[in-house]
């Protein structure tokens, strides 16, 4: 029998997950910090990223593309190494 969850129970489960993992507290703290800023930052998203410890001005898509290319290169090098050790 399939385990069927209603959309409401999925939301509740996700909410519990966020609470358990500390996400709710972290977001609350950052939003309170933003609210209490004497002068509103130009870019609220960058403020939140800095507050949470993430670097700003990073091209995530470029990093993902580089990561994918490096994974392909790693696979090629591992294959070449295996072939070299089999024949050598």
Coordinates of N, CA and C in Angstrom, one line a residue:
X1 N 0.8 -1.2 0.0 CA 0.0 0.0 0.0 C 0.9 1.2 0.0
X2 N 0.6 2.2 -0.9 CA 1.4 3.4 -1.0 C 1.2 4.3 0.2
X3 N 2.3 5.0 0.6 CA 2.2 5.9 1.7 C 1.9 7.3 1.1
X4 N 0.6 7.7 1.2 CA 0.2 8.9 0.6 C 0.1 10.0 1.7
X5 N 0.7 11.2 1.4 CA 0.7 12.3 2.3 C -0.1 13.4 1.6
X6 N -0.9 14.1 2.4 CA -1.6 15.2 1.9 C -0.7 16.4 1.9
X7 N -1.0 17.4 1.0 CA -0.1 18.6 1.0 C 0.1 19.2 2.3
X8 N -0.9 19.2 3.1 CA -0.8 19.8 4.5 C 0.2 19.1 5.4
X9 N 0.1 17.7 5.3 CA 1.0 16.9 6.1 C 2.5 17.1 5.6
X10 N 2.6 17.2 4.3 CA 4.0 17.5 3.7 C 4.5 18.8 4.2
X11 N 3.7 19.8 4.3 CA 4.1 21.1 4.8 C 4.5 21.0 6.2
X12 N 3.7 20.3 7.0 CA 4.0 20.2 8.4 C 5.3 19.4 8.7
X13 N 5.5 18.4 7.9 CA 6.7 17.6 8.0 C 7.9 18.5 7.6
X14 N 7.8 19.3 6.6 CA 8.9 20.2 6.2 C 9.2 21.2 7.2
X15 N 8.1 21.8 7.8 CA 8.2 22.8 8.9 C 9.0 22.2 10.1
X16 N 8.7 20.9 10.4 CA 9.4 20.3 11.6 C 10.8 20.1 11.2
X17 N 11.1 19.7 10.0 CA 12.5 19.5 9.5 C 13.3 20.8 9.7
X18 N 12.7 21.9 9.2 CA 13.3 23.3 9.3 C 13.6 23.7 10.7
X19 N 12.6 23.4 11.6 CA 12.8 23.7 13.0 C 13.9 22.9 13.6
X20 N 13.9 21.6 13.4 CA 14.9 20.7 14.0 C 16.3 21.0 13.5
X21 N 16.5 21.4 12.2 CA 17.8 21.7 11.7 C 18.3 23.1 12.0
X22 N 17.5 23.9 12.7 CA 17.9 25.2 13.1 C 17.7 26.3 12.0
X23 N 17.1 26.0 10.9 CA 16.9 27.0 9.9 C 16.0 28.1 10.3
X24 N 14.9 27.7 11.0 CA 13.9 28.8 11.4 C 14.6 29.8 12.3
X25 N 15.4 29.3 13.3 CA 16.1 30.2 14.2 C 17.1 31.1 13.5
X26 N 17.9 30.5 12.5 CA 18.8 31.2 11.8 C 18.2 32.3 10.9
X27 N 17.1 32.0 10.3 CA 16.4 33.0 9.5 C 15.8 34.1 10.3
X28 N 15.3 33.7 11.5 CA 14.7 34.7 12.4 C 15.8 35.7 12.8
X29 N 16.9 35.1 13.2 CA 18.0 36.0 13.6 C 18.5 37.0 12.5
X30 N 18.6 36.5 11.3 CA 19.1 37.3 10.2 C 18.0 38.4 9.9
X31 N 16.7 38.0 10.0 CA 15.7 39.0 9.7 C 15.6 40.0 10.8
X32 N 15.8 39.6 12.0 CA 15.8 40.6 13.1 C 17.0 41.5 13.0
X33 N 18.1 41.0 12.6 CA 19.3 41.8 12.4 C 19.1 42.8 11.3
X34 N 18.4 42.4 10.2 CA 18.1 43.3 9.1 C 17.1 44.4 9.6
X35 N 16.1 44.0 10.3 CA 15.1 44.9 10.8 C 15.8 46.0 11.7
X36 N 16.8 45.5 12.5 CA 17.4 46.4 13.5 C 18.5 47.3 12.9
X37 N 18.8 47.1 11.7 CA 19.9 47.9 11.0 C 19.4 49.4 11.0
X38 N 20.2 50.3 11.5 CA 19.8 51.7 11.5 C 19.6 52.2 10.1
X39 N 20.4 51.8 9.1 CA 20.2 52.2 7.7 C 20.0 50.9 6.9
X40 N 18.9 50.9 6.1 CA 18.6 49.7 5.3 C 19.7 49.5 4.3
X41 N 20.2 48.3 4.2 CA 21.3 48.0 3.1 C 20.7 48.2 1.7
X42 N 21.5 48.5 0.8 CA 21.1 48.6 -0.6 C 20.6 47.3 -1.1
X43 N 21.3 46.2 -0.8 CA 20.9 44.9 -1.3 C 20.6 44.0 -0.1
X44 N 19.4 43.7 0.2 CA 19.0 42.9 1.4 C 19.5 41.5 1.2
X45 N 19.5 41.0 0.0 CA 20.0 39.6 -0.2 C 21.5 39.5 0.1
X46 N 22.3 40.4 -0.3 CA 23.7 40.4 0.0 C 23.9 40.5 1.5
X47 N 23.1 41.3 2.2 CA 23.2 41.5 3.6 C 22.9 40.1 4.3
X48 N 21.9 39.4 3.9 CA 21.5 38.1 4.4 C 22.7 37.1 4.2
X49 N 23.2 37.1 3.0 CA 24.3 36.2 2.6 C 25.5 36.5 3.6
X50 N 25.9 37.8 3.7 CA 27.0 38.1 4.6 C 26.7 37.7 6.0
X51 N 25.5 37.9 6.5 CA 25.1 37.6 7.9 C 25.2 36.1 8.1
X52 N 24.8 35.3 7.1 CA 24.8 33.9 7.2 C 26.2 33.3 6.9
X53 N 27.2 34.1 6.4 CA 28.5 33.7 6.2 C 28.9 33.3 4.8
X54 N 28.0 33.5 3.9 CA 28.2 33.2 2.5 C 29.0 34.3 1.8
X55 N 29.9 34.0 0.9 CA 30.6 35.0 0.2 C 29.6 35.7 -0.8
X56 N 29.8 37.0 -1.1 CA 28.9 37.7 -2.0 C 29.7 37.9 -3.3
X57 N 29.0 38.1 -4.4 CA 29.7 38.4 -5.6 C 30.2 37.2 -6.3
X58 N 29.7 36.0 -5.9 CA 30.2 34.7 -6.5 C 29.3 34.3 -7.6
X59 N 29.8 33.9 -8.7 CA 29.0 33.4 -9.8 C 28.7 31.9 -9.6
X60 N 27.6 31.6 -9.0 CA 27.3 30.2 -8.7 C 27.2 29.3 -9.9
X61 N 26.6 29.8 -10.9 CA 26.5 29.0 -12.2 C 27.9 28.7 -12.8
X62 N 28.8 29.6 -12.7 CA 30.1 29.4 -13.2 C 30.8 28.3 -12.4
X63 N 30.6 28.4 -11.1 CA 31.3 27.4 -10.2 C 30.7 26.0 -10.5
X64 N 29.4 25.9 -10.7 CA 28.7 24.7 -11.0 C 29.3 24.1 -12.3
X65 N 29.4 24.9 -13.3 CA 29.9 24.5 -14.6 C 31.3 24.0 -14.5
X66 N 32.2 24.7 -13.7 CA 33.5 24.3 -13.5 C 33.6 23.0 -12.8
X67 N 32.7 22.8 -11.8 CA 32.6 21.6 -11.0 C 32.3 20.4 -11.9
X68 N 31.3 20.6 -12.8 CA 30.9 19.6 -13.7 C 32.0 19.2 -14.7
X69 N 32.8 20.2 -15.2 CA 33.9 20.0 -16.1 C 35.0 19.2 -15.3
X70 N 35.2 19.5 -14.1 CA 36.3 18.8 -13.3 C 35.9 17.4 -13.0
X71 N 34.6 17.2 -12.8 CA 34.1 15.8 -12.6 C 34.4 14.9 -13.8
X72 N 34.1 15.5 -15.0 CA 34.3 14.8 -16.2 C 35.8 14.5 -16.4
X73 N 36.6 15.5 -16.1 CA 38.1 15.3 -16.2 C 38.6 14.3 -15.3
X74 N 38.0 14.3 -14.1 CA 38.4 13.3 -13.1 C 38.1 11.9 -13.5
X75 N 36.9 11.7 -14.1 CA 36.5 10.4 -14.6 C 37.4 9.9 -15.7
X76 N 37.8 10.9 -16.6 CA 38.7 10.6 -17.7 C 40.1 10.1 -17.2
X77 N 40.6 10.9 -16.2 CA 41.9 10.5 -15.6 C 41.9 9.2 -14.9
X78 N 40.8 8.9 -14.2 CA 40.7 7.7 -13.5 C 40.6 6.5 -14.5
X79 N 39.9 6.7 -15.6 CA 39.9 5.6 -16.6 C 41.2 5.4 -17.2
X80 N 41.9 6.5 -17.5 CA 43.3 6.4 -18.1 C 44.2 5.7 -17.1
X81 N 44.1 6.0 -15.8 CA 45.0 5.4 -14.8 C 44.7 3.9 -14.7
X82 N 43.4 3.5 -14.8 CA 43.0 2.1 -14.7 C 43.6 1.4 -15.9
X83 N 43.5 2.0 -17.1 CA 44.0 1.4 -18.3 C 45.5 1.3 -18.3
X84 N 46.2 2.3 -17.8 CA 47.6 2.2 -17.7 C 48.1 1.2 -16.7
X85 N 47.4 1.0 -15.6 CA 47.8 0.0 -14.6 C 47.5 -1.4 -15.1
X86 N 46.5 -1.6 -15.9 CA 46.1 -2.9 -16.5 C 47.2 -3.4 -17.5
X87 N 47.6 -2.4 -18.4 CA 48.5 -2.8 -19.4 C 50.0 -2.7 -19.0
X88 N 50.2 -2.0 -17.9 CA 51.6 -1.7 -17.5 C 52.0 -2.6 -16.5

